[in-house]
Short mmCIF file of C-alpha atoms in Angstrom, two decimals:
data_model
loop_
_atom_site.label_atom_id
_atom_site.label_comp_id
_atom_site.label_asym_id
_atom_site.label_seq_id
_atom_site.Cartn_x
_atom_site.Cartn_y
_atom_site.Cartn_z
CA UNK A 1 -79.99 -195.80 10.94
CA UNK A 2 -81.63 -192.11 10.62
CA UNK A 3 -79.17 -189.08 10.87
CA UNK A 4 -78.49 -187.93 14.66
CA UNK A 5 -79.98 -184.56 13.94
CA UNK A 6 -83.32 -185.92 12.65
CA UNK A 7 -83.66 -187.76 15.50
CA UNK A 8 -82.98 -184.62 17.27
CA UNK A 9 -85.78 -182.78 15.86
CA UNK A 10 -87.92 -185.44 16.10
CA UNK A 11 -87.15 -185.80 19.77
CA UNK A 12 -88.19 -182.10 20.02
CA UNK A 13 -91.43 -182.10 17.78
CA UNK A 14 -92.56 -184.76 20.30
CA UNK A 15 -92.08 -182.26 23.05
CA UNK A 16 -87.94 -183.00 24.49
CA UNK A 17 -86.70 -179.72 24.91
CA UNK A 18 -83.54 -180.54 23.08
CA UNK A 19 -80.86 -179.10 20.48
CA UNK A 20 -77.50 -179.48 19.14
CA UNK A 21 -74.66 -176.67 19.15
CA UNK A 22 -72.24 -176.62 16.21
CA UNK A 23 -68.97 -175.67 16.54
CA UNK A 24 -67.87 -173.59 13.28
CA UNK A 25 -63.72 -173.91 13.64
CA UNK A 26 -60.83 -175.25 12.65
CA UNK A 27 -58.69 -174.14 15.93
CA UNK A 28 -57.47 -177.27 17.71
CA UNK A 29 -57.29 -175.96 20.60
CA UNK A 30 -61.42 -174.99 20.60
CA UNK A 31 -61.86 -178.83 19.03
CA UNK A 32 -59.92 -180.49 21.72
CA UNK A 33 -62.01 -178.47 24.27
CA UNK A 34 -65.16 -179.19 22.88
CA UNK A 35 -64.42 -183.22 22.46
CA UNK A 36 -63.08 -182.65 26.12
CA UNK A 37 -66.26 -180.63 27.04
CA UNK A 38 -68.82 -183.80 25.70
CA UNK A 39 -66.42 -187.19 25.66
CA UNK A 40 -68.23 -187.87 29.08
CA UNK A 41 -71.75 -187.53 27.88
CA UNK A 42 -73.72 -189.13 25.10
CA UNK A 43 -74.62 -185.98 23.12
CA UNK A 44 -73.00 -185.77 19.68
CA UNK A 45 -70.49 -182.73 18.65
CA UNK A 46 -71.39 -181.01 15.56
CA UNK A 47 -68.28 -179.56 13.94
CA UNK A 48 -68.66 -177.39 10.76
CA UNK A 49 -66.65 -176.11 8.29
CA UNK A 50 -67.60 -172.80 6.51
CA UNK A 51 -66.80 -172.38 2.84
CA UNK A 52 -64.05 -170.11 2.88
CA UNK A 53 -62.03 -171.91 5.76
CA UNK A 54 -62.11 -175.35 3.63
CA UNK A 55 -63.29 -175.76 0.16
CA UNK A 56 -61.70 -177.28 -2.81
CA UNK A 57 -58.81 -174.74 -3.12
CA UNK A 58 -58.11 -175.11 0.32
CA UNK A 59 -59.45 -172.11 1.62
CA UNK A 60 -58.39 -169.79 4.11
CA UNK A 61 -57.10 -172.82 6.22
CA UNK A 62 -55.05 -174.41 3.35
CA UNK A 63 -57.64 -177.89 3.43
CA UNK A 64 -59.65 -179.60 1.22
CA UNK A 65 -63.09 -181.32 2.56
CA UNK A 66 -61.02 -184.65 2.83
CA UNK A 67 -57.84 -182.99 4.61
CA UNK A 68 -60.30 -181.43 7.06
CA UNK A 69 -62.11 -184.64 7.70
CA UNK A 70 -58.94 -186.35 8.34
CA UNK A 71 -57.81 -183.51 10.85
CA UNK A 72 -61.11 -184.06 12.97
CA UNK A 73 -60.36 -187.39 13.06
CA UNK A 74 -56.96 -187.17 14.19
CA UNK A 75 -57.44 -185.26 16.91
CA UNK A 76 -60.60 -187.37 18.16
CA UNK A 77 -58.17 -190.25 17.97
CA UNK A 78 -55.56 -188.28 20.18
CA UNK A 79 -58.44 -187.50 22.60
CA UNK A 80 -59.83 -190.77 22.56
CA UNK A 81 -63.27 -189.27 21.50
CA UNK A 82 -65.44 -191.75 19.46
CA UNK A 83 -65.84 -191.02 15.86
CA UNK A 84 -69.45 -192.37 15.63
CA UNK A 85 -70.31 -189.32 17.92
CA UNK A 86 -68.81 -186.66 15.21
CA UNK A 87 -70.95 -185.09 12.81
CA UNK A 88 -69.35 -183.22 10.29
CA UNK A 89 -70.98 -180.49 8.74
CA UNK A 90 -70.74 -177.93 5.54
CA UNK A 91 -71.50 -174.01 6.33
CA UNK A 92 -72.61 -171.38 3.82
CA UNK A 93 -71.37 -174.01 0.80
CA UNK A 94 -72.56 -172.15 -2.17
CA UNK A 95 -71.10 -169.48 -3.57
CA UNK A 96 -70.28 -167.51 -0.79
CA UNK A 97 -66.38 -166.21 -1.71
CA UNK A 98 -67.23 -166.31 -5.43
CA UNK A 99 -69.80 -163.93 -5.72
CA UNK A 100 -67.79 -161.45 -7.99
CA UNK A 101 -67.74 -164.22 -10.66
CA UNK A 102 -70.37 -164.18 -13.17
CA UNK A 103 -73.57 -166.70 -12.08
CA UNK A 104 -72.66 -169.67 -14.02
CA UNK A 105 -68.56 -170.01 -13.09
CA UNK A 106 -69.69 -169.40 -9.41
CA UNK A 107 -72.50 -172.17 -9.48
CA UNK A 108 -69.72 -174.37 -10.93
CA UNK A 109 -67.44 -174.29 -8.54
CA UNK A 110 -70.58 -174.07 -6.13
CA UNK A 111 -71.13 -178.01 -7.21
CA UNK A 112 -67.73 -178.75 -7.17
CA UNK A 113 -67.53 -177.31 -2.98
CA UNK A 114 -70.66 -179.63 -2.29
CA UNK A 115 -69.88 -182.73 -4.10
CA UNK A 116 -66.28 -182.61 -2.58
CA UNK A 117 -67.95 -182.29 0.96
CA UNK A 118 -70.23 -184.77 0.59
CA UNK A 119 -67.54 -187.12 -0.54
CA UNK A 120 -65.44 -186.27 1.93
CA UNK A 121 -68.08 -187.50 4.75
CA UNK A 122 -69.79 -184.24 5.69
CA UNK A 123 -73.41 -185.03 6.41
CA UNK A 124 -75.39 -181.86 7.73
CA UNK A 125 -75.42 -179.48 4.57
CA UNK A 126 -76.29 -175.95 5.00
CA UNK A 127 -77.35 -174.96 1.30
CA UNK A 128 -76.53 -171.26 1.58
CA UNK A 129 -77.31 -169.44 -1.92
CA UNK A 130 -78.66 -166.56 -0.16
CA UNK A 131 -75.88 -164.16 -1.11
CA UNK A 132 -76.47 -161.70 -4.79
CA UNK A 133 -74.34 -163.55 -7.21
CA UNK A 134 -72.18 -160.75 -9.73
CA UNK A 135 -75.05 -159.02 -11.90
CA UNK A 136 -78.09 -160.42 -9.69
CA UNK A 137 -79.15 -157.04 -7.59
CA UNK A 138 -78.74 -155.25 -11.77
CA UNK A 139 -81.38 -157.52 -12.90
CA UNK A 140 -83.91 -156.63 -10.06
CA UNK A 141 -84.68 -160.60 -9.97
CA UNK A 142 -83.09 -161.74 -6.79
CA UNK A 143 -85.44 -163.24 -4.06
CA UNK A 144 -86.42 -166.45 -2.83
CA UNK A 145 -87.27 -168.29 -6.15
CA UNK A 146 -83.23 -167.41 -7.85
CA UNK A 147 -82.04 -168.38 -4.35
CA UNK A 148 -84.21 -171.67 -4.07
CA UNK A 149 -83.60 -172.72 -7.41
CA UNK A 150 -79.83 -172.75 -6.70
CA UNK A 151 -79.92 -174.29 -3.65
CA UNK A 152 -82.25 -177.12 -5.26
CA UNK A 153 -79.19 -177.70 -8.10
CA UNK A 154 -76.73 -178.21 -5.68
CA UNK A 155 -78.71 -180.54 -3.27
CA UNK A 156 -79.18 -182.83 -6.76
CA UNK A 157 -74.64 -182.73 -6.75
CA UNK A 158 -75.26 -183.92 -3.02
CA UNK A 159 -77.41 -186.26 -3.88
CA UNK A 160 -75.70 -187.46 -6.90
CA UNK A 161 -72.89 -187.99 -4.67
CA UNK A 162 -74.53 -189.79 -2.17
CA UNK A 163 -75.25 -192.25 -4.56
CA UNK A 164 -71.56 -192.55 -5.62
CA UNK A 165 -70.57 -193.25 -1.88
CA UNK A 166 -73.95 -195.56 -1.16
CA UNK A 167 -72.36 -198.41 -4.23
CA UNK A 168 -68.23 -198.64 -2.00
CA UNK A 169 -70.71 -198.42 1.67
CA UNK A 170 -74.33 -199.49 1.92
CA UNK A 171 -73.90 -197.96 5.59
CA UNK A 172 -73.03 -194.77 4.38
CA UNK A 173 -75.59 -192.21 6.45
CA UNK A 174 -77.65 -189.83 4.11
CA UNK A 175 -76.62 -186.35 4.61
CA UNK A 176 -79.55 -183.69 6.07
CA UNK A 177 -79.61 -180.20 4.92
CA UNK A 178 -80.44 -176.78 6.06
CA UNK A 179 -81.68 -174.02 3.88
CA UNK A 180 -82.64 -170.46 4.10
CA UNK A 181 -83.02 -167.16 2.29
CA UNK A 182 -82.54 -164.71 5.70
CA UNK A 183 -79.07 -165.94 6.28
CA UNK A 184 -76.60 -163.85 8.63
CA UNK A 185 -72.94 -163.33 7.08
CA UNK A 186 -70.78 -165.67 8.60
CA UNK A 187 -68.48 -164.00 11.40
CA UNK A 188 -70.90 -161.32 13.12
CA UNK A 189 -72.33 -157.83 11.94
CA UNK A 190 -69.73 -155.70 9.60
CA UNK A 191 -71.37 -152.43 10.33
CA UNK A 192 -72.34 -150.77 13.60
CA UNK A 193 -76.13 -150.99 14.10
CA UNK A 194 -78.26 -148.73 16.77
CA UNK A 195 -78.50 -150.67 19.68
CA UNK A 196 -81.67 -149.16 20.24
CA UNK A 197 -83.10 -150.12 16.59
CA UNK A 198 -82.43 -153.79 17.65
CA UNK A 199 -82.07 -156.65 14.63
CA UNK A 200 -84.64 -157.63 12.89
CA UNK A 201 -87.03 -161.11 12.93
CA UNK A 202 -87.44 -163.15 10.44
CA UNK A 203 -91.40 -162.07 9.28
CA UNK A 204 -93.55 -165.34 9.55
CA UNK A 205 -94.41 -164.48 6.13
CA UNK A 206 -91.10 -164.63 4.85
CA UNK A 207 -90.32 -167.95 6.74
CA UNK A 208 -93.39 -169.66 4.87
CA UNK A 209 -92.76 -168.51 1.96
CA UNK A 210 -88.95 -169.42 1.83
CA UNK A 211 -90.11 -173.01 3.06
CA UNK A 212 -92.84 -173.04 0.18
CA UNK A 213 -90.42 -172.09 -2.76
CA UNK A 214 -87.38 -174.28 -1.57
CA UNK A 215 -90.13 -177.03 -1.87
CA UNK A 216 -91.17 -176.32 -5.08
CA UNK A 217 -87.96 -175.81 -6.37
CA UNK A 218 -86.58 -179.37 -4.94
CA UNK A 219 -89.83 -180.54 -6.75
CA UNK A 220 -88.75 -179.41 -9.94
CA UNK A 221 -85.45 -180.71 -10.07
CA UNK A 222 -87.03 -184.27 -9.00
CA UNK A 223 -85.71 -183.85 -5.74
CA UNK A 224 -89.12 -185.48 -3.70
CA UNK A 225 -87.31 -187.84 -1.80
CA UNK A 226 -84.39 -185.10 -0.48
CA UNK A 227 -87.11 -182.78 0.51
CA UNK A 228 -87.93 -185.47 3.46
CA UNK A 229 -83.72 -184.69 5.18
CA UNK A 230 -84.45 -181.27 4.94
CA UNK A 231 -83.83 -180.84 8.42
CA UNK A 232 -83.57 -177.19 9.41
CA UNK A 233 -84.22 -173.54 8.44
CA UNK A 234 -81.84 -170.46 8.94
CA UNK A 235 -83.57 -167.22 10.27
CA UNK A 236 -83.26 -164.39 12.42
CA UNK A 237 -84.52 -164.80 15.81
CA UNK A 238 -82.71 -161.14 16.71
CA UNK A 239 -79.61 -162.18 17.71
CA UNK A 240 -76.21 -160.60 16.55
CA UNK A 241 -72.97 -159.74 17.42
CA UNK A 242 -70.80 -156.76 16.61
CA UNK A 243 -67.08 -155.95 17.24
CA UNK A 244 -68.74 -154.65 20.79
CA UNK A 245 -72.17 -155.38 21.43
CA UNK A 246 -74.41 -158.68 21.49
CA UNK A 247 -78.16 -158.20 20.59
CA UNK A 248 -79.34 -160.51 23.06
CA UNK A 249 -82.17 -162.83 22.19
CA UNK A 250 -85.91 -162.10 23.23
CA UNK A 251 -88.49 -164.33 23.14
CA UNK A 252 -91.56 -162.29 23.03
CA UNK A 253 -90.29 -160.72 19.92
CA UNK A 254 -89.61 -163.81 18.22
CA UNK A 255 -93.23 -165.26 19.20
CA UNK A 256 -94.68 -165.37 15.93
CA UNK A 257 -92.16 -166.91 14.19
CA UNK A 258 -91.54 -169.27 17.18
CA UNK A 259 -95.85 -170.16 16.89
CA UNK A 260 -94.70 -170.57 12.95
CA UNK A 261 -92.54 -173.86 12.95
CA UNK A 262 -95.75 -175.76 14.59
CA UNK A 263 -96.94 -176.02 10.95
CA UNK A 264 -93.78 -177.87 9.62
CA UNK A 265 -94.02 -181.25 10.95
CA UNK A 266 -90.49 -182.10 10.83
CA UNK A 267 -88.72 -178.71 10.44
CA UNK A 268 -86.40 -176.91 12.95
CA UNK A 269 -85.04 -173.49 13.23
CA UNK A 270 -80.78 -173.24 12.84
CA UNK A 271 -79.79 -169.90 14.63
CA UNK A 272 -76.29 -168.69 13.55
CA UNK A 273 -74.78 -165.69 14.98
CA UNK A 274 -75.70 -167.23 18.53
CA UNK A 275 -72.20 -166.33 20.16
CA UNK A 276 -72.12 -164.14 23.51
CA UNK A 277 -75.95 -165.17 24.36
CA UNK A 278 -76.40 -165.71 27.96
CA UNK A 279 -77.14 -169.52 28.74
CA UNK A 280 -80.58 -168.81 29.81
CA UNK A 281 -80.79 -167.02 26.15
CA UNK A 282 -79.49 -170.25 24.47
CA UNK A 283 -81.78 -172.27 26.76
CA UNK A 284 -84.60 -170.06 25.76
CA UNK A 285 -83.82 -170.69 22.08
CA UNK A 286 -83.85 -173.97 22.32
CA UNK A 287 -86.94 -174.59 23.91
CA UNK A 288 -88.97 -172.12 21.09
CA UNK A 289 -87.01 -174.09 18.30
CA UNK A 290 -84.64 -173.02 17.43
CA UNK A 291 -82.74 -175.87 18.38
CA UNK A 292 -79.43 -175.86 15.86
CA UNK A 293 -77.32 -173.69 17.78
CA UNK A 294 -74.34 -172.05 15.60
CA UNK A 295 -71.45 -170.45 17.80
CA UNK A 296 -67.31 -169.74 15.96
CA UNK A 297 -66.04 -166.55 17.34
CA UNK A 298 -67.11 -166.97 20.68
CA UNK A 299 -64.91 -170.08 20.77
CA UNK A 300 -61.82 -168.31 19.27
CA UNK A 301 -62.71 -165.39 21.76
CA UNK A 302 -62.12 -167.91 24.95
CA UNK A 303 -58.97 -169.16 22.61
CA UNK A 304 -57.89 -165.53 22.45
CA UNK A 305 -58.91 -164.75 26.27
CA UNK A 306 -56.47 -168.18 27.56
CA UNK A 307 -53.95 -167.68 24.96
CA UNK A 308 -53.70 -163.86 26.24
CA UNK A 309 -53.50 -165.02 29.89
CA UNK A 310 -50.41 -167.64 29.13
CA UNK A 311 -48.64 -165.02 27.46
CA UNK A 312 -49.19 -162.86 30.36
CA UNK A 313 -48.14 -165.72 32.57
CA UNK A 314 -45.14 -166.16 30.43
CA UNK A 315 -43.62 -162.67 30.56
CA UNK A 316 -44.02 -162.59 34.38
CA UNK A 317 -42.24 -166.08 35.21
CA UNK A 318 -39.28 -165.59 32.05
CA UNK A 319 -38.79 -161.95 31.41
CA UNK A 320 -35.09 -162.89 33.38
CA UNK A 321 -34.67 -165.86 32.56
CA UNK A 322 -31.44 -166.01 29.91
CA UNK A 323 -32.65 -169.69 29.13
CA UNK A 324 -35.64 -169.29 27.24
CA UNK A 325 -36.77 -166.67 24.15
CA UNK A 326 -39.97 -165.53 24.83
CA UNK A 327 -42.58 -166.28 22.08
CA UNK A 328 -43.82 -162.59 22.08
CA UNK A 329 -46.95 -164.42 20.90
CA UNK A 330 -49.43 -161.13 21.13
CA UNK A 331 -46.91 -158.97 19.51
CA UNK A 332 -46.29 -161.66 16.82
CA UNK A 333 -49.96 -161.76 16.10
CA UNK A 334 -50.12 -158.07 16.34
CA UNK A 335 -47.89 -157.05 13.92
CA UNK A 336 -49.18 -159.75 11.56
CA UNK A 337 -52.85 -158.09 11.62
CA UNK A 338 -51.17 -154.76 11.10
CA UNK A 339 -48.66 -155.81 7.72
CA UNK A 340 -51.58 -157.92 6.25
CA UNK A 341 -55.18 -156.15 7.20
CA UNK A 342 -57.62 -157.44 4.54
CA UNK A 343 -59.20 -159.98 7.19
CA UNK A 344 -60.00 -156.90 9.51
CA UNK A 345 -60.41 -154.07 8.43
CA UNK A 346 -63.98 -154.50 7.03
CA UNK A 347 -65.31 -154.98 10.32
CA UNK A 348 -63.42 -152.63 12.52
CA UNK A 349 -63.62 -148.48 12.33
CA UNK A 350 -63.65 -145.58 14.17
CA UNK A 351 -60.33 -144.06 15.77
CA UNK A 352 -56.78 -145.21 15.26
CA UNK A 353 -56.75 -145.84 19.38
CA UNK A 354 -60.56 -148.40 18.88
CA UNK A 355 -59.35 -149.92 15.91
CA UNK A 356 -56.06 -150.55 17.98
CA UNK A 357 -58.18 -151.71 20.75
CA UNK A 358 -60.68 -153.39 18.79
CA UNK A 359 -57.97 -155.69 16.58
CA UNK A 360 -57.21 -157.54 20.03
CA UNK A 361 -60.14 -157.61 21.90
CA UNK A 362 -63.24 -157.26 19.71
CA UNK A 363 -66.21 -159.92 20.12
CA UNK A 364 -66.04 -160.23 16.04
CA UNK A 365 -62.31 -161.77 16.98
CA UNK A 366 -61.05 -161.31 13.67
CA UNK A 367 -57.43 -162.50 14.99
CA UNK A 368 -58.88 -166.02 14.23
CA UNK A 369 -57.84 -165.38 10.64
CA UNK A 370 -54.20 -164.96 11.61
CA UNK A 371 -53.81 -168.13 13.69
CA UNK A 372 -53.00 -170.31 11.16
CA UNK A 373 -50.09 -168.00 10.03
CA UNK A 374 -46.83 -169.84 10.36
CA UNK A 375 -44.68 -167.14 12.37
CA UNK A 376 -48.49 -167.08 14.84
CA UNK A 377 -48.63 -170.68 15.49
CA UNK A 378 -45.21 -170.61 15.89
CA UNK A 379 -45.17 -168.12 18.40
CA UNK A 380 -48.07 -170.10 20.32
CA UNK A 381 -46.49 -172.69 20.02
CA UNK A 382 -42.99 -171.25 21.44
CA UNK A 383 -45.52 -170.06 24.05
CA UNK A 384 -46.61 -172.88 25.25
CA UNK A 385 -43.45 -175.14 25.23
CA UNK A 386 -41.74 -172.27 27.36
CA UNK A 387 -44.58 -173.47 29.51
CA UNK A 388 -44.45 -176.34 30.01
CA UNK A 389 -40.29 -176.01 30.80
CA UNK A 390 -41.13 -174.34 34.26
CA UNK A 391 -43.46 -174.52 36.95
CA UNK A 392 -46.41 -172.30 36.63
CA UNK A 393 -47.00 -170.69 40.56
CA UNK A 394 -50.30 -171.40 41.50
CA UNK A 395 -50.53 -167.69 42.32
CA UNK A 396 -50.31 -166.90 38.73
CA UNK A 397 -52.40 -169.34 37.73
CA UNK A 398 -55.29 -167.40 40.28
CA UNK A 399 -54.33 -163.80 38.79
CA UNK A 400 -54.67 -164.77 35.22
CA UNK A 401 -57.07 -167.55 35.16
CA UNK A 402 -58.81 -167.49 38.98
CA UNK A 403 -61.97 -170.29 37.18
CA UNK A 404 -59.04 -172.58 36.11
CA UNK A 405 -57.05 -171.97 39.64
CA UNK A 406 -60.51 -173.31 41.66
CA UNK A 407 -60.15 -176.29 39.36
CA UNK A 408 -56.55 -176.96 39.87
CA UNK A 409 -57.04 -176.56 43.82
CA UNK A 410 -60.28 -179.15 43.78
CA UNK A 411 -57.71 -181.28 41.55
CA UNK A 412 -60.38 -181.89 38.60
CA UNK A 413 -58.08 -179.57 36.30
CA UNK A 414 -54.32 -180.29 35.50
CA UNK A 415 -52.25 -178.01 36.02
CA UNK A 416 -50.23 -177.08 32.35
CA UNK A 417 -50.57 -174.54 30.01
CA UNK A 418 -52.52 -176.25 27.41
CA UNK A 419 -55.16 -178.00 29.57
CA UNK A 420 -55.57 -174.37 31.25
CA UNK A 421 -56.08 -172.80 27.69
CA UNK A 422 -58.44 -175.64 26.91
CA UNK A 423 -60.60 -175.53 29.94
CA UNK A 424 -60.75 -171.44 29.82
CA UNK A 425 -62.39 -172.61 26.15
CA UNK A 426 -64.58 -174.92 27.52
CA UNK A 427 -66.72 -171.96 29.45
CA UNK A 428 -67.84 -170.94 26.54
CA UNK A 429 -68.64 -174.39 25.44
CA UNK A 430 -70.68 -175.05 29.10
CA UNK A 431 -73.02 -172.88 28.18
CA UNK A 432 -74.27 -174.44 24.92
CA UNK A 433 -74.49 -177.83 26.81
CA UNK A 434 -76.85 -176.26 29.48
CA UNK A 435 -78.96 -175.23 26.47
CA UNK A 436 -79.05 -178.59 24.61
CA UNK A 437 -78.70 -181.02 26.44
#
């Protein structure tokens, strides 16, 4: 059985104008929406983890490859989506949150990440070794044939551990990889571009020659045969995000590199930073090739929008009531950003009054960070049970979430706090169907 993605971008090489989105999270709420979004349709959902939410430490999230695998799972089984349409993918694995360590401890634990994913039962690999490793930019070396050579290494641990899982199942699907040297920093643009000066494409030249040296670099470490699931590239088609402005995608200036990928048989272009496009962007994209679509934030934005609107809800129906304790869930979250700000504060400048503003509502939605925080979740959580305790007025409902109140009235939506959180999720997730499908 060939991996769902080849088949993808085999479908398209013959002339389907298809894709696949990937959802890059590890919010429930944004999983459940998406396996609500697709359970009625026979596309597959694409989940990845990026290397500092899960890696062998535990990462940001506090899971390991396997404990993240086993969450997925979980929740599919709650929602009674099938597991045979889940593929689980590895973002940025390389060493993307050890590049202050000196080239060989970082590589190390660079093949530890990817053996442990593979293991685990990830099968779409994006080799990222794109980023300067400590002492790389010093030596004036650093370009495609350091970061090829790399990524070559740790496809042979992927490999290696393919076999291992191959001898317990002879079923066992063989993993597809992406690679790239032009690869966007997860999470959106740090610093504040001209919007006039617009982002840059990937140079046609560049492309080639990045496909050309990963080649010979598989080549030399006797990779051959893995050079064949090499599935997908990472460039820049000119989309970005930052905390306030999307650099929407145009086609005419991505031309050449879109005429490009007709000279790779069975190569695609992955687009990350694809959050905030309009669907007839995404649509676009697709149909030029670039046809693995990458959206995170975006998702955790809609989480933030309906989470916002339920606490909004909740103050109005339970500021009186001497029953219930309010969750305070925006202050809670709030206050955590403020006493811990490493996860922010990179990304967000200008006044004390933007950053303020910014911290809540910018499209980089760094509060994703602080969602897994135990006094956070909590106060979600205390959120939503105060919720469910009462009766939400339908006239609330229409004030703070008037797409959601439509559904409730036509009776395709029911009407409780997290189904209207998830739905208010799932408009984000609509568009990247219309795209891909």
């Amino acid at each position: 059985m060939g991996h769902p993605i080849y088949e993808i971008v085999k479908r398209y090489k013959s002339g389907e104008k298809v894709g696949i989105f990937s959802v890059c999270c590890s919010n429930q709420y944004v999983i459940e929406a998406a396996m609500s979004r697709l359970k009625d349709t026979n596309m597959h959902l694409l989940i990845e983890s990026t290397a500092n939410q899960v890696d062998q430490f535990g990462g940001y999230t506090g899971m390991k490859p396997k404990d993240y695998v086993d969450y997925i799972y979980k929740l599919a089984e709650v929602n009674n989506f099938p597991k045979d349409r889940i593929i689980l993918g590895g973002d940025h694995l390389g060493p993307l949150t050890w590049t202050n360590l000196d080239p060989k401890e970082a590589m190390e634990n660079s093949k530890k990440l990817v053996r442990e994913y593979v293991l685990a039962g990830f099968t779409k690999i994006h080799l990222d070794t794109s980023m300067p490793i400590k002492g790389d930019l010093e030596s004036g070396n650093f370009g495609d044939e350091i970061i090829s050579k790399r990524a070559a290494i740790l496809c042979k641990v992927c490999e290696d551990a393919y076999k291992e899982l191959l001898e317990i199942n002879k079923d066992v699907i063989h993993p597809v990889y992406v690679i790239g040297s032009e690869v966007p920093i997860p999470g959106g643009a740090q610093a504040e571009e001209e919007e006039e000066e617009g982002i840059a494409v990937t140079k046609v030249s560049n492309f080639k020659n990045t496909v050309e040296t990963f080649k010979e670099s598989f080549k030399n470490e006797g990779l051959e045969e893995a050079w064949n699931y090499v599935v997908g590239v990472v460039v820049q088609p000119g989309v970005e995000f930052s905390s306030d402005h999307v650099w929407g995608y145009n086609r005419d200036n991505a031309k050449e590199l879109t005429e490009a990928l007709n000279d790779y048989e069975n190569l695609a272009f992955e687009a990350h930073s694809t959050d905030y496009q309009t669907p007839k962007a995404l649509k676009e994209m697709v149909e030029d090739g670039y046809i693995i679509l990458k959206v995170g934030p975006a998702l955790t934005f809609g989480f933030r929008e309906g989470a916002f609107a339920l606490n909004a809800m909740e103050n109005e129906l339970l500021k009186y009531n001497p029953d219930l304790e309010l969750s305070r869930f925006m202050d809670v979250l709030e206050f955590n950003m403020i006493k811990d700000p490493k996860d922010w504060e990179k990304h967000y400048s200008g006044s004390s009054e933007k950053i303020k503003f910014d911290r809540r509502y910018s499209l980089s939605d760094r509060c994703r960070y602080y969602m897994p925080r135990e006094d956070v979740n909590f106060a979600l959580d205390k959120m939503l049970d105060n919720l469910s305790k009462v009766d939400i007025p339908i006239t609330l409902v229409s004030q703070f979430m008037h797409t959601q109140y439509k559904k409730v009235r036509d009776g395709v939506l029911e009407l409780s706090a997290k189904e209207l959180l998830k739905d208010r999720i799932g408009e984000y997730i609509d568009d990247y169907i219309f795209a891909t499908k």
